[in-house]
Amino acid sequence: MSRKIEQTLSIIKPDAVERNLVNEIKEIFLKNNLIIKDSKKIHITKEEAAEFYKVHQSKPFYNDLCTYLSSGPIVVMILEGENAILNNRKLMGSTNPKDAEEKTIRKLYGISIDKNSVHGSDSMENAKKEIEFFFK
Ligand code: CMP
């Protein structure tokens, strides 16, 4: 695999912030060659969540997803490292914690497909947009 330094956006979702899992999750990133370039705890509105997740607007779960992301504090982070986008996605595991691989964040901490503890950008293009959304 080619070595390229990338940045990606990570969100620790309300279910994980509420259960005080922020430090544990950050440790997983740090132990796996990701640097936390920036991090902030925020509480977004449903409208902001709807804008952030608008790629999913046609999906049946869109409304619940936006209600959920705005239901409590979240931690948004810029992660940086070699192949950060793919590395972060591997560390998170499958979207549904039931299907997630052993030792992944969603396997360890996820409760359900909605309360799956973390979000991570899925492509270079989305990483740019998502970092811009929260940090610019
Ligand atoms: P995330 O990676 O944040 O991207 C969109 C979110 O929608 C996803 O994690 C899940 O938490 C949530 N979601 C709820 N239902 C579904 C579904 N059926 N398929 C994919 N994502 C879902």
GROMACS .gro file of C-alpha atoms and ligand atoms in nm:
model
  158
    1MET     CA    1   0.000   0.000   0.000
    2SER     CA    2   0.132   0.346  -0.081
    3ARG     CA    3   0.226   0.564   0.217
    4LYS     CA    4   0.035   0.887   0.224
    5ILE     CA    5  -0.039   1.122   0.511
    6GLU     CA    6  -0.410   1.196   0.523
    7GLN     CA    7  -0.654   1.368   0.754
    8THR     CA    8  -0.995   1.229   0.840
    9LEU     CA    9  -1.287   1.336   1.057
   10SER     CA   10  -1.389   1.128   1.355
   11ILE     CA   11  -1.695   1.180   1.573
   12ILE     CA   12  -1.745   1.019   1.913
   13LYS     CA   13  -2.124   0.997   1.924
   14PRO     CA   14  -2.359   1.076   2.215
   15ASP     CA   15  -2.381   0.715   2.340
   16ALA     CA   16  -2.004   0.696   2.389
   17VAL     CA   17  -1.960   1.047   2.533
   18GLU     CA   18  -2.242   0.974   2.780
   19ARG     CA   19  -2.065   0.657   2.896
   20ASN     CA   20  -1.731   0.842   2.943
   21LEU     CA   21  -1.558   0.646   2.668
   22VAL     CA   22  -1.382   0.945   2.507
   23ASN     CA   23  -1.038   0.876   2.655
   24GLU     CA   24  -1.053   0.502   2.581
   25ILE     CA   25  -1.147   0.569   2.218
   26LYS     CA   26  -0.878   0.838   2.179
   27GLU     CA   27  -0.622   0.589   2.315
   28ILE     CA   28  -0.714   0.342   2.040
   29PHE     CA   29  -0.643   0.608   1.776
   30LEU     CA   30  -0.315   0.711   1.939
   31LYS     CA   31  -0.192   0.352   1.973
   32ASN     CA   32  -0.263   0.294   1.604
   33ASN     CA   33  -0.053   0.564   1.440
   34LEU     CA   34  -0.314   0.838   1.434
   35ILE     CA   35  -0.240   1.185   1.571
   36ILE     CA   36  -0.528   1.393   1.708
   37LYS     CA   37  -0.464   1.727   1.536
   38ASP     CA   38  -0.771   1.895   1.683
   39SER     CA   39  -1.057   1.793   1.910
   40LYS     CA   40  -1.361   1.964   2.056
   41LYS     CA   41  -1.670   1.868   2.251
   42ILE     CA   42  -1.984   2.026   2.106
   43HIS     CA   43  -2.361   1.985   2.109
   44ILE     CA   44  -2.509   2.039   1.762
   45THR     CA   45  -2.868   2.120   1.665
   46LYS     CA   46  -3.088   1.884   1.467
   47GLU     CA   47  -3.056   2.122   1.169
   48GLU     CA   48  -2.676   2.100   1.183
   49ALA     CA   49  -2.696   1.719   1.206
   50ALA     CA   50  -2.929   1.717   0.903
   51GLU     CA   51  -2.676   1.924   0.707
   52PHE     CA   52  -2.385   1.703   0.814
   53TYR     CA   53  -2.565   1.379   0.721
   54LYS     CA   54  -2.739   1.511   0.408
   55VAL     CA   55  -2.587   1.235   0.191
   56HIS     CA   56  -2.830   1.008   0.377
   57GLN     CA   57  -3.138   1.228   0.329
   58SER     CA   58  -3.321   0.975   0.114
   59LYS     CA   59  -3.268   0.691   0.362
   60PRO     CA   60  -3.548   0.574   0.592
   61PHE     CA   61  -3.323   0.618   0.898
   62TYR     CA   62  -3.229   0.982   0.820
   63ASN     CA   63  -3.465   1.156   1.062
   64ASP     CA   64  -3.376   0.929   1.356
   65LEU     CA   65  -3.007   0.964   1.274
   66CYS     CA   66  -3.027   1.346   1.290
   67THR     CA   67  -3.233   1.338   1.610
   68TYR     CA   68  -2.977   1.105   1.762
   69LEU     CA   69  -2.661   1.296   1.667
   70SER     CA   70  -2.810   1.612   1.817
   71SER     CA   71  -2.938   1.440   2.133
   72GLY     CA   72  -2.629   1.510   2.345
   73PRO     CA   73  -2.265   1.620   2.338
   74ILE     CA   74  -2.031   1.473   2.078
   75VAL     CA   75  -1.653   1.496   2.033
   76VAL     CA   76  -1.531   1.586   1.685
   77MET     CA   77  -1.168   1.527   1.593
   78ILE     CA   78  -0.927   1.567   1.306
   79LEU     CA   79  -0.715   1.250   1.290
   80GLU     CA   80  -0.394   1.250   1.089
   81GLY     CA   81  -0.159   0.975   0.980
   82GLU     CA   82  -0.059   0.740   0.702
   83ASN     CA   83  -0.371   0.619   0.523
   84ALA     CA   84  -0.574   0.776   0.805
   85ILE     CA   85  -0.911   0.733   0.632
   86LEU     CA   86  -0.881   0.356   0.588
   87ASN     CA   87  -0.694   0.308   0.916
   88ASN     CA   88  -0.974   0.483   1.107
   89ARG     CA   89  -1.242   0.283   0.928
   90LYS     CA   90  -1.067  -0.043   1.017
   91LEU     CA   91  -1.035   0.065   1.380
   92MET     CA   92  -1.409   0.151   1.390
   93GLY     CA   93  -1.531  -0.178   1.239
   94SER     CA   94  -1.857  -0.246   1.056
   95THR     CA   95  -2.142   0.005   1.088
   96ASN     CA   96  -2.354  -0.246   1.279
   97PRO     CA   97  -2.174  -0.345   1.602
   98LYS     CA   98  -2.325  -0.693   1.564
   99ASP     CA   99  -2.117  -0.744   1.248
  100ALA     CA  100  -1.803  -0.564   1.368
  101GLU     CA  101  -1.474  -0.748   1.394
  102GLU     CA  102  -1.321  -0.831   1.735
  103LYS     CA  103  -1.133  -0.544   1.907
  104THR     CA  104  -1.283  -0.275   1.684
  105ILE     CA  105  -1.435   0.030   1.851
  106ARG     CA  106  -1.788  -0.058   1.747
  107LYS     CA  107  -1.748  -0.418   1.863
  108LEU     CA  108  -1.608  -0.304   2.198
  109TYR     CA  109  -1.845  -0.016   2.266
  110GLY     CA  110  -2.130   0.001   2.011
  111ILE     CA  111  -2.482  -0.065   2.136
  112SER     CA  112  -2.681  -0.078   1.810
  113ILE     CA  113  -2.659   0.036   1.447
  114ASP     CA  114  -2.776   0.384   1.559
  115LYS     CA  115  -2.576   0.400   1.882
  116ASN     CA  116  -2.259   0.274   1.717
  117SER     CA  117  -2.027   0.506   1.916
  118VAL     CA  118  -1.822   0.656   1.632
  119HIS     CA  119  -1.840   0.804   1.283
  120GLY     CA  120  -1.549   0.830   1.042
  121SER     CA  121  -1.516   0.979   0.693
  122ASP     CA  122  -1.541   0.718   0.418
  123SER     CA  123  -1.335   0.885   0.142
  124MET     CA  124  -1.083   1.161   0.079
  125GLU     CA  125  -1.355   1.383  -0.066
  126ASN     CA  126  -1.585   1.337   0.234
  127ALA     CA  127  -1.298   1.376   0.482
  128LYS     CA  128  -1.225   1.721   0.335
  129LYS     CA  129  -1.591   1.823   0.348
  130GLU     CA  130  -1.649   1.687   0.698
  131ILE     CA  131  -1.335   1.851   0.845
  132GLU     CA  132  -1.442   2.177   0.682
  133PHE     CA  133  -1.791   2.138   0.830
  134PHE     CA  134  -1.670   2.126   1.192
  135PHE     CA  135  -1.337   2.307   1.191
  136LYS     CA  136  -1.335   2.583   0.931
  137CMP     P1  137  -2.227   0.654   1.044
  137CMP     O1  138  -2.097   0.595   1.005
  137CMP     O2  139  -2.224   0.770   1.137
  137CMP     O3  140  -2.305   0.698   0.911
  137CMP     C1  141  -2.445   0.706   0.906
  137CMP     C2  142  -2.511   0.641   1.024
  137CMP     O4  143  -2.646   0.601   1.005
  137CMP     C3  144  -2.440   0.511   1.059
  137CMP     O5  145  -2.314   0.538   1.113
  137CMP     C4  146  -2.540   0.446   1.154
  137CMP     O6  147  -2.521   0.485   1.287
  137CMP     C5  148  -2.675   0.504   1.106
  137CMP     N1  149  -2.766   0.404   1.051
  137CMP     C6  150  -2.887   0.372   1.100
  137CMP     N2  151  -2.946   0.276   1.029
  137CMP     C7  152  -2.860   0.244   0.929
  137CMP     C8  153  -2.862   0.150   0.822
  137CMP     N3  154  -2.967   0.069   0.802
  137CMP     N4  155  -2.756   0.143   0.740
  137CMP     C9  156  -2.647   0.225   0.759
  137CMP     N5  157  -2.640   0.317   0.860
  137CMP    C10  158  -2.744   0.325   0.945
   0.00000   0.00000   0.00000
